[in-house]
Coordinates of C-alpha atoms and ligand atoms in Angstrom, one line a residue:
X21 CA 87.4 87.3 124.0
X22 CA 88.1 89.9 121.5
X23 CA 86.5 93.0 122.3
X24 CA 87.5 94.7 118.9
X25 CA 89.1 94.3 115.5
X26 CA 91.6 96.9 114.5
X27 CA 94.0 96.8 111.9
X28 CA 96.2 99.7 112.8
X29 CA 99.2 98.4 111.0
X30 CA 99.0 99.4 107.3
X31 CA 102.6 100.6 106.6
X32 CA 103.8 97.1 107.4
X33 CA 101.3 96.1 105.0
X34 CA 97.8 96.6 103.1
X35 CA 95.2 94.2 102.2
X36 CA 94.7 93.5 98.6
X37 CA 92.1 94.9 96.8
X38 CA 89.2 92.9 95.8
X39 CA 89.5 94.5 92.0
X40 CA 93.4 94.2 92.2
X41 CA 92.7 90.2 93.2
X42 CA 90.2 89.8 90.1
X43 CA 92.6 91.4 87.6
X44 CA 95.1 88.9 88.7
X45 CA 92.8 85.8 88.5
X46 CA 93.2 85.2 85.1
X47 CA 97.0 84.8 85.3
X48 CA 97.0 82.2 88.0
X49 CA 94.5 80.1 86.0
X50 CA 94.0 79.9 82.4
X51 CA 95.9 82.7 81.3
X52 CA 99.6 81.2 81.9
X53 CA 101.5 81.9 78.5
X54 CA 105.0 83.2 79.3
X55 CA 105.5 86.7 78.0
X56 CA 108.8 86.1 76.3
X57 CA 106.4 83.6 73.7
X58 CA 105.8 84.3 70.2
X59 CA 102.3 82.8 69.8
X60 CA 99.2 84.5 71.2
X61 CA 99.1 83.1 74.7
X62 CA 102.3 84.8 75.3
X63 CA 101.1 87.8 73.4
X64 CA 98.2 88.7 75.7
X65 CA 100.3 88.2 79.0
X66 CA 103.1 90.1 77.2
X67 CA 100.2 93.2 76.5
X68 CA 98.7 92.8 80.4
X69 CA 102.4 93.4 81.6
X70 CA 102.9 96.5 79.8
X71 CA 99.3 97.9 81.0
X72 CA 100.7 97.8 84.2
X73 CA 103.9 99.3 82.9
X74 CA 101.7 102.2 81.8
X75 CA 99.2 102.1 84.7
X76 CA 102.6 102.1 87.4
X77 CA 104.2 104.7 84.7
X78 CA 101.0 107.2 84.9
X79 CA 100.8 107.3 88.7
X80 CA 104.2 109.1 89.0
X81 CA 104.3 111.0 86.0
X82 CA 107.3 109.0 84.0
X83 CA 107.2 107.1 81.0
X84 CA 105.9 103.4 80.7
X85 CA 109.7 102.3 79.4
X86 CA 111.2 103.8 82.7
X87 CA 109.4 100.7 84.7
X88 CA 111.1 98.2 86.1
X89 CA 109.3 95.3 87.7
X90 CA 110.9 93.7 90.4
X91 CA 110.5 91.2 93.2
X92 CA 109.4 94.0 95.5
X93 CA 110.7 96.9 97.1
X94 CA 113.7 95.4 98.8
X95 CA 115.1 94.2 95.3
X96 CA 114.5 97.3 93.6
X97 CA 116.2 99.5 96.5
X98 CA 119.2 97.0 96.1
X99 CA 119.1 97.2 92.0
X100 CA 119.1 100.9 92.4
X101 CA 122.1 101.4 95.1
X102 CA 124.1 98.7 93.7
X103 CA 123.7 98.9 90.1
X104 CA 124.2 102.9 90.1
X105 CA 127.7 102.2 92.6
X106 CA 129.0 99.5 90.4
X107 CA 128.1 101.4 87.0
X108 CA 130.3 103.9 88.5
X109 CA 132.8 101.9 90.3
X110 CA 135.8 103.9 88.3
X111 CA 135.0 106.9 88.8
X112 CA 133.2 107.7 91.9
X113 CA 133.0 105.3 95.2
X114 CA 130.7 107.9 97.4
X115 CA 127.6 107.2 98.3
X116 CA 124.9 110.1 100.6
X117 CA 122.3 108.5 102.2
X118 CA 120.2 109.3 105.7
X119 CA 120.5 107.5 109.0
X120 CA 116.4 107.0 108.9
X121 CA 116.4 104.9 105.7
X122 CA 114.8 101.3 105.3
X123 CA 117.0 98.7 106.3
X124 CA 116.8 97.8 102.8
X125 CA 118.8 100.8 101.8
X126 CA 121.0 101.0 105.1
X127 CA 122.3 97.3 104.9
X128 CA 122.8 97.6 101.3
X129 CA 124.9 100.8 101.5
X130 CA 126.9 98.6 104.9
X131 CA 127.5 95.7 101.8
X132 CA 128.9 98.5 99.7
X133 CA 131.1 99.5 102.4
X134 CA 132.7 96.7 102.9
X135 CA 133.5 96.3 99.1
X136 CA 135.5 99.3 99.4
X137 CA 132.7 102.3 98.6
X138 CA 132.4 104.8 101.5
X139 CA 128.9 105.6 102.9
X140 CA 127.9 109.2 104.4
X141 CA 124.8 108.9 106.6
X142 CA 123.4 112.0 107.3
X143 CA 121.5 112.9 110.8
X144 CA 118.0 114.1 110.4
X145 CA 116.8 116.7 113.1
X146 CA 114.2 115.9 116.1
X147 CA 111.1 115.9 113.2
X148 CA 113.4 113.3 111.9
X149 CA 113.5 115.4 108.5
X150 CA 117.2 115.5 106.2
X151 CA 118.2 118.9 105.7
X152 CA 119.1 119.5 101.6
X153 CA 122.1 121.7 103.0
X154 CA 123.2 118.6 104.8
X155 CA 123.0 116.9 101.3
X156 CA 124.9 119.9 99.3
X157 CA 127.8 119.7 102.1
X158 CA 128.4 115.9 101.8
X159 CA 128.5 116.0 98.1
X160 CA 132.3 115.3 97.1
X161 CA 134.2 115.1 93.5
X162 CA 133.7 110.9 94.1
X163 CA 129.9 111.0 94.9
X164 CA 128.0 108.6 92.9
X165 CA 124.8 108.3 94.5
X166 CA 122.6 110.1 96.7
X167 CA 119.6 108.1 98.2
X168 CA 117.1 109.6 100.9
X169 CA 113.5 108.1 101.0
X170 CA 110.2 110.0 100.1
X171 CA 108.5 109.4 103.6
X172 CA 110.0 107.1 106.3
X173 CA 108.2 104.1 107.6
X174 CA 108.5 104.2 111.4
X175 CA 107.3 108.2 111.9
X176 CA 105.7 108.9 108.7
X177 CA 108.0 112.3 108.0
X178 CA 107.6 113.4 104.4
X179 CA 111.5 114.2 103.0
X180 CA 112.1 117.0 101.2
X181 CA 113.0 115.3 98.5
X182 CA 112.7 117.7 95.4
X183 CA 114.8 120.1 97.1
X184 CA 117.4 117.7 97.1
X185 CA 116.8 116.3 94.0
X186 CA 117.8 120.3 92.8
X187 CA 121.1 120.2 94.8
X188 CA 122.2 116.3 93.1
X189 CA 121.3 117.6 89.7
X190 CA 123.3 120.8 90.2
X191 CA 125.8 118.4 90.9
X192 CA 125.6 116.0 88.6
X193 CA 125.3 113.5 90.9
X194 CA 122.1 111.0 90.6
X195 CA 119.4 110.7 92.9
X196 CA 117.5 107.4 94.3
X197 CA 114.1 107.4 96.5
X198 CA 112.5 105.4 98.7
X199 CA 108.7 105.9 97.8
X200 CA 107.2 102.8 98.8
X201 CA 105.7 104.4 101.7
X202 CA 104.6 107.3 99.6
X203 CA 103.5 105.4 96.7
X204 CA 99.7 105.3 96.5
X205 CA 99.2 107.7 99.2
X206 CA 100.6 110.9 98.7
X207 CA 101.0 112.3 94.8
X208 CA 104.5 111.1 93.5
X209 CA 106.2 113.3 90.4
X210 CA 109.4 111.7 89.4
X211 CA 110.2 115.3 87.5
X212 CA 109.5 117.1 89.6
X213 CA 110.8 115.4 92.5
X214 CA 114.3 115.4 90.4
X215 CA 114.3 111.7 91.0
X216 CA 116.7 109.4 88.5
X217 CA 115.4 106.5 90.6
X218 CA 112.7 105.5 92.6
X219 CA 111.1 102.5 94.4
X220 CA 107.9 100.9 95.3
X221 CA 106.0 98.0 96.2
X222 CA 102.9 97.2 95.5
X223 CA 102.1 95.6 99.0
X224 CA 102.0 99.3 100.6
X225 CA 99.4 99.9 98.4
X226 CA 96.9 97.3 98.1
X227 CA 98.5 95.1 95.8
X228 CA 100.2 91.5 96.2
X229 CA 103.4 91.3 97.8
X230 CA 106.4 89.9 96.4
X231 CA 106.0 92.7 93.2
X232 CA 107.6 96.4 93.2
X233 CA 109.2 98.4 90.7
X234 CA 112.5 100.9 90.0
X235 CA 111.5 103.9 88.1
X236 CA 114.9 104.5 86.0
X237 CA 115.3 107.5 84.6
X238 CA 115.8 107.7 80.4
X239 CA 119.3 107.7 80.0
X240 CA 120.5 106.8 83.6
X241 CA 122.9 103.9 83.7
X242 CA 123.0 101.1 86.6
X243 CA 124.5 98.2 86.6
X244 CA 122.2 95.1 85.6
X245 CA 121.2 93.0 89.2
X246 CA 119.7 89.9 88.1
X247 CA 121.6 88.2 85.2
X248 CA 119.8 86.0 83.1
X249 CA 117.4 86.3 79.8
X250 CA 116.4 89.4 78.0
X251 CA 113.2 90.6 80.4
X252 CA 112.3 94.0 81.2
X253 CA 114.3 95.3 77.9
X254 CA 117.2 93.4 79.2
X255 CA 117.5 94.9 82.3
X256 CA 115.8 92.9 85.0
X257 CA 116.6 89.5 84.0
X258 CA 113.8 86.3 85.2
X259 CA 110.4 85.4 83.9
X260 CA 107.9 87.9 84.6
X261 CA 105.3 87.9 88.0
X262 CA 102.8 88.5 85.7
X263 CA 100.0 88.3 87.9
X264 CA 102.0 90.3 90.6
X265 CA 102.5 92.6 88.2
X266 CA 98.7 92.7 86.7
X267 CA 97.2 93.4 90.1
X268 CA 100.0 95.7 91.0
X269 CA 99.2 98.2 88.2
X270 CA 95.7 98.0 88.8
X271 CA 96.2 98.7 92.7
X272 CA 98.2 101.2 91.6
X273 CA 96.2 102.8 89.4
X274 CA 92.8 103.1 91.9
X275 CA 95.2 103.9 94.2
X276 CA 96.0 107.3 92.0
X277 CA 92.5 107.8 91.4
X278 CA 91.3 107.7 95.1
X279 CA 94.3 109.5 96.3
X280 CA 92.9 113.3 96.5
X281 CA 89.4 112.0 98.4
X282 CA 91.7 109.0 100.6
X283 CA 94.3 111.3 101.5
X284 CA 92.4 114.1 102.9
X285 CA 89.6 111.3 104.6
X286 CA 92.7 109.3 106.5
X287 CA 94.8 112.5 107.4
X288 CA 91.9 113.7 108.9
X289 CA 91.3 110.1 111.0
X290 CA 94.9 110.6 112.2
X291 CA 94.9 114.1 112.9
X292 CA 92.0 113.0 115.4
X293 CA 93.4 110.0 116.8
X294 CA 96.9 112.3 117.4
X295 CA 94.9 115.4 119.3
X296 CA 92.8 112.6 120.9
X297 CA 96.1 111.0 122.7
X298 CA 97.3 114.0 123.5
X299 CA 93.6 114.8 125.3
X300 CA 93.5 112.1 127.1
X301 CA 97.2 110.5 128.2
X302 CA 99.8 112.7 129.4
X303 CA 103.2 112.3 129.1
X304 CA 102.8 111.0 125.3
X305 CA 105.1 113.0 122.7
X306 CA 103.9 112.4 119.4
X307 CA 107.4 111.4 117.1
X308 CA 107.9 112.1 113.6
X309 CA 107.0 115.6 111.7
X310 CA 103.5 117.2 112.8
X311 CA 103.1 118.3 109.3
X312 CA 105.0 117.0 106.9
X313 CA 103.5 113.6 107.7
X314 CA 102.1 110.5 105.6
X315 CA 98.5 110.9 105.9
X316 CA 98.1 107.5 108.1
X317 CA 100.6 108.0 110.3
X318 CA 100.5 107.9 114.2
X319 CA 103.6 107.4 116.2
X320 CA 103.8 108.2 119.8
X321 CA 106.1 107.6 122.6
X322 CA 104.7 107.0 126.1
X323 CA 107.0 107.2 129.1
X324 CA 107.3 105.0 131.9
X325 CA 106.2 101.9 129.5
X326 CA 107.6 99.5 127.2
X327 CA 106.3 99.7 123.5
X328 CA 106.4 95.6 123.7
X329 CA 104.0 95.6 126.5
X330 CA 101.4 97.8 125.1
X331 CA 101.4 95.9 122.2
X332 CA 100.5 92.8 123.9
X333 CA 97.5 94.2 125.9
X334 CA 96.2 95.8 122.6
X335 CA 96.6 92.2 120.9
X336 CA 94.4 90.9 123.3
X337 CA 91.8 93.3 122.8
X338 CA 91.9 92.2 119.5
X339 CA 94.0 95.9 117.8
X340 CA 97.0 95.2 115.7
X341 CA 99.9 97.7 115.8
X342 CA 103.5 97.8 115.5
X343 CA 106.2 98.8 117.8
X344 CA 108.4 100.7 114.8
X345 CA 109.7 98.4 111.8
X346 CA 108.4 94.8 112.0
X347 CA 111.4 94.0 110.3
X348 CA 113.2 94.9 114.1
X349 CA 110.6 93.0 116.1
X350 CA 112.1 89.9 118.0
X351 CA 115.3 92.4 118.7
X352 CA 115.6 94.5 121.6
X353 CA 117.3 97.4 120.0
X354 CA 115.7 100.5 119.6
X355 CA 114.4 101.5 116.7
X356 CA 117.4 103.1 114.5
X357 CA 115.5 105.8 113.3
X358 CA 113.8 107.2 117.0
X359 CA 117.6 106.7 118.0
X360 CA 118.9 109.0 114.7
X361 CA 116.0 111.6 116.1
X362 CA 117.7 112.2 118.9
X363 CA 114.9 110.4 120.7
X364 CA 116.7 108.6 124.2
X365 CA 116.3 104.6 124.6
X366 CA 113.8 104.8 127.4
X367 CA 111.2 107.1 125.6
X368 CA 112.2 104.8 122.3
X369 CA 111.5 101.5 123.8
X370 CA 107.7 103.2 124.7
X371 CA 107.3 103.9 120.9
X372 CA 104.4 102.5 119.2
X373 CA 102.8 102.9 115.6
X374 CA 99.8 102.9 114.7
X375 CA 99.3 103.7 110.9
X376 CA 95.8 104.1 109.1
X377 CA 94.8 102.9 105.5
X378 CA 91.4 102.5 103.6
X379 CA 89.5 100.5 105.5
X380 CA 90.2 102.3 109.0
X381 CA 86.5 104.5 110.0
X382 CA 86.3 106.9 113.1
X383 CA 84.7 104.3 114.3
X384 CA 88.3 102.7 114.3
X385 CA 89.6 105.9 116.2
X386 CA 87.1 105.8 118.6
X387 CA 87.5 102.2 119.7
X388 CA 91.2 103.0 119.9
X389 CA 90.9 106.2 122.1
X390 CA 88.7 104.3 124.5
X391 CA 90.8 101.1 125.2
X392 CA 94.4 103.0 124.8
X393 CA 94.0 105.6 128.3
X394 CA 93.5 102.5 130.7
X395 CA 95.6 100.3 129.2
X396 CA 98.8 102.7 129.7
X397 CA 97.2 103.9 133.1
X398 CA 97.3 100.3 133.9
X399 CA 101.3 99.9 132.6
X400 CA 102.1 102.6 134.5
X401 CA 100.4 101.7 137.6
X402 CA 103.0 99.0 137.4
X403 CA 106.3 100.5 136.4
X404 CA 108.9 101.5 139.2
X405 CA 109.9 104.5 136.7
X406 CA 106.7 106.3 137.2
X407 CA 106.1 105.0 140.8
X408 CA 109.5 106.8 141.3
X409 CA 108.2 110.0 139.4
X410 CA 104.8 110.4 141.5
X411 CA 106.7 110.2 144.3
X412 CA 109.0 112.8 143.1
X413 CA 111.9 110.4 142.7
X414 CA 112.0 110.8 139.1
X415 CA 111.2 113.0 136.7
X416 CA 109.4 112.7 133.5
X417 CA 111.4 114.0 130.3
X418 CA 110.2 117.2 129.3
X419 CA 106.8 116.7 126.9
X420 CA 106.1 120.5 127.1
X421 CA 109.1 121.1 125.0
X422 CA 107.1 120.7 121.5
Ligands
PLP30 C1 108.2 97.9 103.1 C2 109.3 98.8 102.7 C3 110.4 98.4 101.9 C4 110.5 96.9 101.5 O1 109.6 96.6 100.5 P1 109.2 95.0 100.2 O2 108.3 95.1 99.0 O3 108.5 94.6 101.5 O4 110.5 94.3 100.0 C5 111.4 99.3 101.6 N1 111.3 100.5 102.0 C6 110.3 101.0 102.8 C7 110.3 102.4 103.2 C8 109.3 100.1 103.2 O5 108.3 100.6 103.9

């Protein structure tokens, strides 16, 4: 019955990578010694887990004893809010983060609040973009921590994260990111971003989930998050994922390689599945920066329709796509971060995503552009709020207004 087969949903997460699989093989069969060993089994597992140290290290420009490994990107967002509040619990209970984050940075800053930190969350504006002046102002004596994410997940925005990282180290006041969007897809510096800490996750990028990493700057102090033995240079205590961790460096490494030639091929898919929605359906606003965007992004809202709905009909047809965070699916809210953009509940409940990644052709765009006009015609042929705007009733919120 399916017509087509579209996955359209990459930033909730990537296929592995046939080479990334291969490189991990070995560790799920016959090459099982535990790292922490003396005798040569252990040695070569021990010597595979620091090539990945290096290959994760060399993708963002930090040194291979600044990696981390952790259970994925959730942990290491935890790790880095946590451990850098606690290691200053004495001094300085602030913490400065953005409204748009990952829930895995929002609900850990809630936690903190509730064991006596305080939280700022800054607004971002309609582009859902953090200003840095919005950062400067929040900073107080007591600020600890200051954590806005490289891109965001929902509407692909790209932060400007180095121009922050400028104002927290004028400060003295140290710096997390959120790159596990970014990671693999657009070019990551950890200098020059100013970054003391930074996440990813090797699922985002073609690697195996359950496996990320917290870049920790040399010298920076956080608290330790999982107690236990001597791992990671005592700092991320539990025995090693090592295949995780195998076919997360090497993901991550043709993920560097590939970047210039990927992220110029998919930005150019999106940018014509964006000017081919606006062609062809009207009353769709695109959401999320036009320009300062993840390179497969695509997130529209559609009025008169219900994000849910659409998503059903393109199921059917055999096109997977998300309707903001998956983690928010099965809740009827509206998506925190449309709602932080200023964005009203109707036109956020007709939000959908559709995001890009290496195996997505034109061919891909094209199938989408010609099953997405009818379907929405067809919605909206149903809904009272547009039956109520053709018949001058309603009205249509403004889409002319950029
Ligand atoms: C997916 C994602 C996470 C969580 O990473 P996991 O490895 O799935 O735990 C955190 N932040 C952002 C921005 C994400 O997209």
């Amino acid at each position: 019955m399916q017509k087509h087969n579209l996955y359209l949903d990459n930033a909730a997460t990537t296929p592995l990578h046939p080479d990334a699989l291969a490189a991990m093989m070995p560790f799920l069969t016959e090459r099982y010694g535990n790292p922490s060993g003396i005798y040569d089994y252990a040695r070569e597992t021990k010597k595979s887990v620091d090539e990945a140290r290096r290959q994760i290290a060399a993708g963002i420009n930090a040194k291979p004893e600044e990696i981390f490994f952790t259970c994925g990107g959730t942990e290491a967002d935890n790790w880095a809010i946590k451990g850098a509040a606690e290691a200053r619990w004495d001094k300085a209970r602030h913490i400065i983060t953005s409204a748009i984050e990952h829930h895995a940075v929002l609900h850990t800053c809630q936690y903190l609040e509730k064991r006596g930190y305080s939280v700022t969350y800054l607004p971002v504006d309609e582009n859902g973009t953090v200003s840095p002046e919005s950062v400067e102002k929040a900073i107080r004596p007591d600020t600890a921590l200051v954590s806005v994410m490289l891109a965001n997940n929902e509407v692909g925005t790209v932060e400007p994260v180095s121009a922050i990282g400028e104002i927290t180290r004028k400060h003295g006041v140290l710096l997390h990111t959120d790159a596990v969007q970014a990671a693999g897809h657009i070019p990551i510096d950890v200098e020059a971003l100013n970054a003391d800490l930074l996440t990813v996750s090797a699922h985002k990028f073609y690697g195996p989930k359950g496996v990320g990493a917290l870049y920790i700057k040399k010298g920076v102090r956080i608290a330790q998050f999982m107690h236990g033995g001597a791992q990671e240079n005592n700092r991320r205590a539990g025995t090693e994922n090592v295949a995780g961790i195998v076919g997360m460096g090497k993901a991550f490494s043709i993920a560097a390689q590939e970047l210039p030639g990927e992220y110029a091929r998919v930005s150019a898919l999106r940018d014509r599945l964006i000017s081919g929605i606006e062609a062809t359906i009207p009353h769709a606003k695109l959401n999320g920066h036009r320009h300062d965007r993840l390179p497969g992004n695509v997130n529209f809202s559609f009025a008169f329709i219900e994000g849910e709905s659409l998503l059903l009909l393109l199921d059917m047809q055999g096109c997977r796509a998300s309707s903001g965070s998956a983690c928010s699916s099965g809740s009827l809210d509206p998506s925190h971060v449309l709602m932080a953009m200023g964005i009203p509940h109707e036109k956020a409940h007709g939000s959908i995503r559709f995001t890009l990644g290496r195996h997505n052709t034109g061919a891909d765009v094209d199938a989408l552009l010609e099953i997405l006009p009818p379907m929405i015609a067809r919605l909206r042929e149903m809904s009272p709020l547009y039956e109520d705007f053709i018949t001058g009733k309603g009205q249509v919120w403004n889409t002319a207004k950029k």
